[in-house]
Amino acid sequence: VCSSDLQNTRHTWPPRQFSAKTRKHAHASTTSADAELNQVTTEIFRLTPSDFVKEVMRRWLSHNALWLLLPVIMSAIAGAVWTYAMFYVSAMILFLLLPTVVMFVYFNYALTPEAREVISPRQITISAKGLEIIFYDDGQQPAVTAVRHIEADLLTDLEISFGFVTFSTRERYRPVQIPLSSLPDGISVNDLYSLIAGQS
């Protein structure tokens, strides 16, 4: 169980491109105990495929919602101005788009090798150097099968929401998710903030 200030909270920030004011605030918020914290290592955990797909879908829609909804909005406006039949057209467009979008995201992002890694047990170490992801097999005594490093310079933001700590990378639709329940006791938002920003 992690500290209460990580629960039901959402924070987003760019970890390597802080303003001087933001860096000063992060430094001032770090206690002497936090200053000794060099890294945070999670317990071994496993994500479900649906966790990954929901996150990728959320990101894809947030970046593409405008052009997807534009024909629906235009048809609705046309219905309000000319004929109510256009409202049915806008509904048809919407119901045609939604399954198409779901299939597109699924086949382009949910079937990649990175997505298949999601179902593997893993342990993640967070430090100023970035993320170290250790993958394990499914045996009773888990053995390391692979190790992947993501440099801090490749991380673009850090978001805490919906029960996960989610790191975004320069590859927009390949987030790294960590369940809050897998973090050590007593870890706060400032700890993660300071670690990945190189403030520890």
PDB file of C-alpha atoms in Angstrom:
ATOM      1  CA  VAL A   1       0.000   0.000   0.000  1.00  0.00           C
ATOM      2  CA  CYS A   2       1.434   3.361  -0.996  1.00  0.00           C
ATOM      3  CA  SER A   3       0.961   6.674   0.714  1.00  0.00           C
ATOM      4  CA  SER A   4      -2.434   8.344   0.669  1.00  0.00           C
ATOM      5  CA  ASP A   5      -1.411  11.329  -1.466  1.00  0.00           C
ATOM      6  CA  LEU A   6      -0.977   8.999  -4.454  1.00  0.00           C
ATOM      7  CA  GLN A   7      -4.567   7.826  -4.239  1.00  0.00           C
ATOM      8  CA  ASN A   8      -7.258   9.297  -6.503  1.00  0.00           C
ATOM      9  CA  THR A   9      -4.849  11.987  -7.652  1.00  0.00           C
ATOM     10  CA  ARG A  10      -3.757  13.089 -11.084  1.00  0.00           C
ATOM     11  CA  HIS A  11      -0.534  14.965 -11.737  1.00  0.00           C
ATOM     12  CA  THR A  12       1.154  15.506 -15.073  1.00  0.00           C
ATOM     13  CA  TRP A  13       4.450  17.220 -15.685  1.00  0.00           C
ATOM     14  CA  PRO A  14       7.434  17.045 -18.080  1.00  0.00           C
ATOM     15  CA  PRO A  15      10.187  15.423 -15.972  1.00  0.00           C
ATOM     16  CA  ARG A  16      13.269  16.824 -17.721  1.00  0.00           C
ATOM     17  CA  GLN A  17      12.109  20.259 -18.847  1.00  0.00           C
ATOM     18  CA  PHE A  18      11.202  22.110 -15.652  1.00  0.00           C
ATOM     19  CA  SER A  19      11.198  25.834 -15.308  1.00  0.00           C
ATOM     20  CA  ALA A  20      13.499  27.270 -12.610  1.00  0.00           C
ATOM     21  CA  LYS A  21      10.433  27.991 -10.450  1.00  0.00           C
ATOM     22  CA  THR A  22       9.209  24.404 -10.723  1.00  0.00           C
ATOM     23  CA  ARG A  23      12.620  22.974  -9.862  1.00  0.00           C
ATOM     24  CA  LYS A  24      12.828  25.275  -6.821  1.00  0.00           C
ATOM     25  CA  HIS A  25       9.375  24.150  -5.666  1.00  0.00           C
ATOM     26  CA  ALA A  26      10.241  20.462  -6.071  1.00  0.00           C
ATOM     27  CA  HIS A  27      13.474  20.952  -4.158  1.00  0.00           C
ATOM     28  CA  ALA A  28      11.735  22.829  -1.352  1.00  0.00           C
ATOM     29  CA  SER A  29       9.091  20.108  -1.084  1.00  0.00           C
ATOM     30  CA  THR A  30      11.663  17.364  -0.620  1.00  0.00           C
ATOM     31  CA  THR A  31      12.338  16.413   2.972  1.00  0.00           C
ATOM     32  CA  SER A  32      15.724  15.325   4.305  1.00  0.00           C
ATOM     33  CA  ALA A  33      14.501  11.727   4.177  1.00  0.00           C
ATOM     34  CA  ASP A  34      13.459  12.154   0.547  1.00  0.00           C
ATOM     35  CA  ALA A  35      16.890  13.585  -0.286  1.00  0.00           C
ATOM     36  CA  GLU A  36      18.461  10.229   0.606  1.00  0.00           C
ATOM     37  CA  LEU A  37      16.162   8.380  -1.773  1.00  0.00           C
ATOM     38  CA  ASN A  38      18.162   7.360  -4.862  1.00  0.00           C
ATOM     39  CA  GLN A  39      15.705   4.957  -6.435  1.00  0.00           C
ATOM     40  CA  VAL A  40      12.335   3.271  -6.002  1.00  0.00           C
ATOM     41  CA  THR A  41      11.866  -0.398  -6.858  1.00  0.00           C
ATOM     42  CA  THR A  42       8.405  -1.908  -7.222  1.00  0.00           C
ATOM     43  CA  GLU A  43       7.242  -5.344  -6.233  1.00  0.00           C
ATOM     44  CA  ILE A  44       6.937  -7.875  -9.061  1.00  0.00           C
ATOM     45  CA  PHE A  45       3.602  -7.194 -10.743  1.00  0.00           C
ATOM     46  CA  ARG A  46       1.650  -8.056 -13.858  1.00  0.00           C
ATOM     47  CA  LEU A  47      -0.669  -5.865 -15.921  1.00  0.00           C
ATOM     48  CA  THR A  48      -3.689  -7.140 -17.789  1.00  0.00           C
ATOM     49  CA  PRO A  49      -3.982  -6.567 -21.556  1.00  0.00           C
ATOM     50  CA  SER A  50      -7.076  -4.446 -20.921  1.00  0.00           C
ATOM     51  CA  ASP A  51      -5.050  -2.048 -18.728  1.00  0.00           C
ATOM     52  CA  PHE A  52      -2.689  -1.380 -21.631  1.00  0.00           C
ATOM     53  CA  VAL A  53      -5.403  -1.175 -24.295  1.00  0.00           C
ATOM     54  CA  LYS A  54      -7.475   1.289 -22.238  1.00  0.00           C
ATOM     55  CA  GLU A  55      -4.471   3.550 -21.711  1.00  0.00           C
ATOM     56  CA  VAL A  56      -3.472   3.485 -25.391  1.00  0.00           C
ATOM     57  CA  MET A  57      -7.071   4.088 -26.463  1.00  0.00           C
ATOM     58  CA  ARG A  58      -7.339   7.055 -24.084  1.00  0.00           C
ATOM     59  CA  ARG A  59      -4.150   8.565 -25.490  1.00  0.00           C
ATOM     60  CA  TRP A  60      -5.108   7.939 -29.112  1.00  0.00           C
ATOM     61  CA  LEU A  61      -8.545   9.506 -28.682  1.00  0.00           C
ATOM     62  CA  SER A  62      -7.135  12.522 -26.840  1.00  0.00           C
ATOM     63  CA  HIS A  63      -4.855  13.249 -29.804  1.00  0.00           C
ATOM     64  CA  ASN A  64      -7.337  12.447 -32.577  1.00  0.00           C
ATOM     65  CA  ALA A  65     -10.785  13.222 -31.167  1.00  0.00           C
ATOM     66  CA  LEU A  66     -11.127  16.559 -32.989  1.00  0.00           C
ATOM     67  CA  TRP A  67     -10.828  15.268 -36.534  1.00  0.00           C
ATOM     68  CA  LEU A  68     -12.921  12.204 -35.651  1.00  0.00           C
ATOM     69  CA  LEU A  69     -15.777  14.301 -34.298  1.00  0.00           C
ATOM     70  CA  LEU A  70     -15.582  16.994 -36.973  1.00  0.00           C
ATOM     71  CA  PRO A  71     -17.842  15.207 -39.546  1.00  0.00           C
ATOM     72  CA  VAL A  72     -20.296  14.318 -36.760  1.00  0.00           C
ATOM     73  CA  ILE A  73     -20.438  17.953 -35.613  1.00  0.00           C
ATOM     74  CA  MET A  74     -20.780  19.250 -39.182  1.00  0.00           C
ATOM     75  CA  SER A  75     -23.646  16.844 -39.881  1.00  0.00           C
ATOM     76  CA  ALA A  76     -25.376  17.886 -36.657  1.00  0.00           C
ATOM     77  CA  ILE A  77     -25.021  21.564 -37.608  1.00  0.00           C
ATOM     78  CA  ALA A  78     -26.405  20.811 -41.060  1.00  0.00           C
ATOM     79  CA  GLY A  79     -29.331  19.051 -39.403  1.00  0.00           C
ATOM     80  CA  ALA A  80     -30.045  22.068 -37.243  1.00  0.00           C
ATOM     81  CA  VAL A  81     -29.880  24.452 -40.231  1.00  0.00           C
ATOM     82  CA  TRP A  82     -31.413  22.475 -43.113  1.00  0.00           C
ATOM     83  CA  THR A  83     -33.067  19.163 -42.331  1.00  0.00           C
ATOM     84  CA  TYR A  84     -33.398  16.873 -39.348  1.00  0.00           C
ATOM     85  CA  ALA A  85     -32.353  13.952 -41.544  1.00  0.00           C
ATOM     86  CA  MET A  86     -28.751  15.077 -41.115  1.00  0.00           C
ATOM     87  CA  PHE A  87     -28.976  14.179 -37.422  1.00  0.00           C
ATOM     88  CA  TYR A  88     -29.400  10.560 -38.520  1.00  0.00           C
ATOM     89  CA  VAL A  89     -26.388  10.955 -40.798  1.00  0.00           C
ATOM     90  CA  SER A  90     -24.267  12.230 -37.901  1.00  0.00           C
ATOM     91  CA  ALA A  91     -25.386   9.264 -35.756  1.00  0.00           C
ATOM     92  CA  MET A  92     -24.525   6.840 -38.583  1.00  0.00           C
ATOM     93  CA  ILE A  93     -21.071   8.389 -38.967  1.00  0.00           C
ATOM     94  CA  LEU A  94     -20.458   8.131 -35.216  1.00  0.00           C
ATOM     95  CA  PHE A  95     -21.485   4.464 -35.025  1.00  0.00           C
ATOM     96  CA  LEU A  96     -19.362   3.652 -38.079  1.00  0.00           C
ATOM     97  CA  LEU A  97     -16.318   5.467 -36.707  1.00  0.00           C
ATOM     98  CA  LEU A  98     -16.263   3.973 -33.216  1.00  0.00           C
ATOM     99  CA  PRO A  99     -15.755   0.286 -34.139  1.00  0.00           C
ATOM    100  CA  THR A 100     -13.294   1.308 -36.861  1.00  0.00           C
ATOM    101  CA  VAL A 101     -11.216   3.271 -34.355  1.00  0.00           C
ATOM    102  CA  VAL A 102     -11.258   0.409 -31.849  1.00  0.00           C
ATOM    103  CA  MET A 103     -10.064  -2.076 -34.480  1.00  0.00           C
ATOM    104  CA  PHE A 104      -7.401   0.334 -35.748  1.00  0.00           C
ATOM    105  CA  VAL A 105      -5.932   0.912 -32.282  1.00  0.00           C
ATOM    106  CA  TYR A 106      -6.141  -2.783 -31.415  1.00  0.00           C
ATOM    107  CA  PHE A 107      -4.327  -4.037 -34.518  1.00  0.00           C
ATOM    108  CA  ASN A 108      -1.747  -1.225 -34.633  1.00  0.00           C
ATOM    109  CA  TYR A 109      -0.842  -0.954 -30.953  1.00  0.00           C
ATOM    110  CA  ALA A 110      -2.317  -3.828 -28.932  1.00  0.00           C
ATOM    111  CA  LEU A 111      -0.714  -6.545 -31.076  1.00  0.00           C
ATOM    112  CA  THR A 112       2.841  -5.173 -30.991  1.00  0.00           C
ATOM    113  CA  PRO A 113       5.730  -6.966 -29.200  1.00  0.00           C
ATOM    114  CA  GLU A 114       5.657  -4.231 -26.551  1.00  0.00           C
ATOM    115  CA  ALA A 115       1.988  -4.945 -25.882  1.00  0.00           C
ATOM    116  CA  ARG A 116       2.726  -8.657 -25.503  1.00  0.00           C
ATOM    117  CA  GLU A 117       5.279  -7.766 -22.824  1.00  0.00           C
ATOM    118  CA  VAL A 118       2.438  -6.347 -20.748  1.00  0.00           C
ATOM    119  CA  ILE A 119       1.273  -9.786 -19.635  1.00  0.00           C
ATOM    120  CA  SER A 120       4.761 -10.721 -18.375  1.00  0.00           C
ATOM    121  CA  PRO A 121       5.572 -10.370 -14.664  1.00  0.00           C
ATOM    122  CA  ARG A 122       7.906  -7.403 -14.192  1.00  0.00           C
ATOM    123  CA  GLN A 123       9.692  -5.269 -11.663  1.00  0.00           C
ATOM    124  CA  ILE A 124      10.574  -1.631 -12.325  1.00  0.00           C
ATOM    125  CA  THR A 125      13.253   0.512 -10.734  1.00  0.00           C
ATOM    126  CA  ILE A 126      12.746   4.294 -10.985  1.00  0.00           C
ATOM    127  CA  SER A 127      15.779   6.545 -10.646  1.00  0.00           C
ATOM    128  CA  ALA A 128      17.306   9.730 -12.041  1.00  0.00           C
ATOM    129  CA  LYS A 129      18.783   7.565 -14.822  1.00  0.00           C
ATOM    130  CA  GLY A 130      15.317   6.542 -15.968  1.00  0.00           C
ATOM    131  CA  LEU A 131      13.518   3.206 -15.754  1.00  0.00           C
ATOM    132  CA  GLU A 132      14.954  -0.292 -15.498  1.00  0.00           C
ATOM    133  CA  ILE A 133      12.351  -2.940 -16.340  1.00  0.00           C
ATOM    134  CA  ILE A 134      13.158  -6.537 -15.380  1.00  0.00           C
ATOM    135  CA  PHE A 135      10.928  -9.214 -16.902  1.00  0.00           C
ATOM    136  CA  TYR A 136      10.343 -12.583 -15.231  1.00  0.00           C
ATOM    137  CA  ASP A 137       8.923 -15.917 -16.303  1.00  0.00           C
ATOM    138  CA  ASP A 138       5.815 -17.506 -14.788  1.00  0.00           C
ATOM    139  CA  GLY A 139       7.607 -20.125 -12.693  1.00  0.00           C
ATOM    140  CA  GLN A 140       7.090 -20.658  -8.969  1.00  0.00           C
ATOM    141  CA  GLN A 141      10.564 -19.181  -8.502  1.00  0.00           C
ATOM    142  CA  PRO A 142      10.550 -16.393 -11.118  1.00  0.00           C
ATOM    143  CA  ALA A 143      13.698 -16.177 -13.240  1.00  0.00           C
ATOM    144  CA  VAL A 144      14.793 -13.087 -15.155  1.00  0.00           C
ATOM    145  CA  THR A 145      14.030 -13.387 -18.870  1.00  0.00           C
ATOM    146  CA  ALA A 146      14.924  -9.884 -20.087  1.00  0.00           C
ATOM    147  CA  VAL A 147      15.984  -6.449 -18.909  1.00  0.00           C
ATOM    148  CA  ARG A 148      15.062  -3.205 -20.647  1.00  0.00           C
ATOM    149  CA  HIS A 149      16.363   0.274 -19.862  1.00  0.00           C
ATOM    150  CA  ILE A 150      14.539   3.497 -20.714  1.00  0.00           C
ATOM    151  CA  GLU A 151      16.770   6.536 -20.295  1.00  0.00           C
ATOM    152  CA  ALA A 152      15.349   9.533 -18.425  1.00  0.00           C
ATOM    153  CA  ASP A 153      15.810  11.722 -21.515  1.00  0.00           C
ATOM    154  CA  LEU A 154      13.307   9.486 -23.351  1.00  0.00           C
ATOM    155  CA  LEU A 155      10.581  10.098 -20.772  1.00  0.00           C
ATOM    156  CA  THR A 156       8.217  12.933 -21.638  1.00  0.00           C
ATOM    157  CA  ASP A 157       5.754  13.051 -18.748  1.00  0.00           C
ATOM    158  CA  LEU A 158       4.570  11.328 -15.597  1.00  0.00           C
ATOM    159  CA  GLU A 159       0.902  10.940 -14.730  1.00  0.00           C
ATOM    160  CA  ILE A 160      -0.662   9.533 -11.583  1.00  0.00           C
ATOM    161  CA  SER A 161      -4.297   8.551 -12.120  1.00  0.00           C
ATOM    162  CA  PHE A 162      -6.760   5.661 -12.246  1.00  0.00           C
ATOM    163  CA  GLY A 163      -4.675   3.537  -9.876  1.00  0.00           C
ATOM    164  CA  PHE A 164      -1.486   3.726 -11.951  1.00  0.00           C
ATOM    165  CA  VAL A 165       1.714   5.692 -12.254  1.00  0.00           C
ATOM    166  CA  THR A 166       2.079   6.097 -16.019  1.00  0.00           C
ATOM    167  CA  PHE A 167       5.291   7.219 -17.701  1.00  0.00           C
ATOM    168  CA  SER A 168       5.031   8.488 -21.261  1.00  0.00           C
ATOM    169  CA  THR A 169       7.947   8.049 -23.641  1.00  0.00           C
ATOM    170  CA  ARG A 170       8.830   9.725 -26.908  1.00  0.00           C
ATOM    171  CA  GLU A 171       6.982   6.871 -28.567  1.00  0.00           C
ATOM    172  CA  ARG A 172       3.573   8.340 -27.831  1.00  0.00           C
ATOM    173  CA  TYR A 173       1.549   5.129 -27.644  1.00  0.00           C
ATOM    174  CA  ARG A 174       4.002   3.026 -25.636  1.00  0.00           C
ATOM    175  CA  PRO A 175       3.411   4.104 -22.030  1.00  0.00           C
ATOM    176  CA  VAL A 176       4.933   2.373 -19.016  1.00  0.00           C
ATOM    177  CA  GLN A 177       2.309   1.682 -16.360  1.00  0.00           C
ATOM    178  CA  ILE A 178       2.989   0.871 -12.708  1.00  0.00           C
ATOM    179  CA  PRO A 179       0.155  -0.063 -10.309  1.00  0.00           C
ATOM    180  CA  LEU A 180       0.190   2.145  -7.232  1.00  0.00           C
ATOM    181  CA  SER A 181      -0.223  -0.988  -5.117  1.00  0.00           C
ATOM    182  CA  SER A 182       3.209  -2.251  -6.259  1.00  0.00           C
ATOM    183  CA  LEU A 183       5.090   0.801  -4.904  1.00  0.00           C
ATOM    184  CA  PRO A 184       6.827   0.624  -1.507  1.00  0.00           C
ATOM    185  CA  ASP A 185       5.155   2.048   1.592  1.00  0.00           C
ATOM    186  CA  GLY A 186       5.566   5.762   2.189  1.00  0.00           C
ATOM    187  CA  ILE A 187       6.319   6.800  -1.403  1.00  0.00           C
ATOM    188  CA  SER A 188       4.845  10.213  -2.178  1.00  0.00           C
ATOM    189  CA  VAL A 189       4.222  12.256  -5.312  1.00  0.00           C
ATOM    190  CA  ASN A 190       7.258  14.392  -4.473  1.00  0.00           C
ATOM    191  CA  ASP A 191       9.462  11.287  -4.245  1.00  0.00           C
ATOM    192  CA  LEU A 192       8.620  10.220  -7.793  1.00  0.00           C
ATOM    193  CA  TYR A 193       8.749  13.802  -9.028  1.00  0.00           C
ATOM    194  CA  SER A 194      12.197  14.385  -7.546  1.00  0.00           C
ATOM    195  CA  LEU A 195      13.639  11.039  -8.621  1.00  0.00           C
ATOM    196  CA  ILE A 196      12.847  11.277 -12.291  1.00  0.00           C
ATOM    197  CA  ALA A 197      13.786  14.948 -12.386  1.00  0.00           C
ATOM    198  CA  GLY A 198      17.190  14.179 -10.963  1.00  0.00           C
ATOM    199  CA  GLN A 199      16.451  16.094  -7.754  1.00  0.00           C
ATOM    200  CA  SER A 200      17.204  13.269  -5.306  1.00  0.00           C
TER     201      SER A 200
END
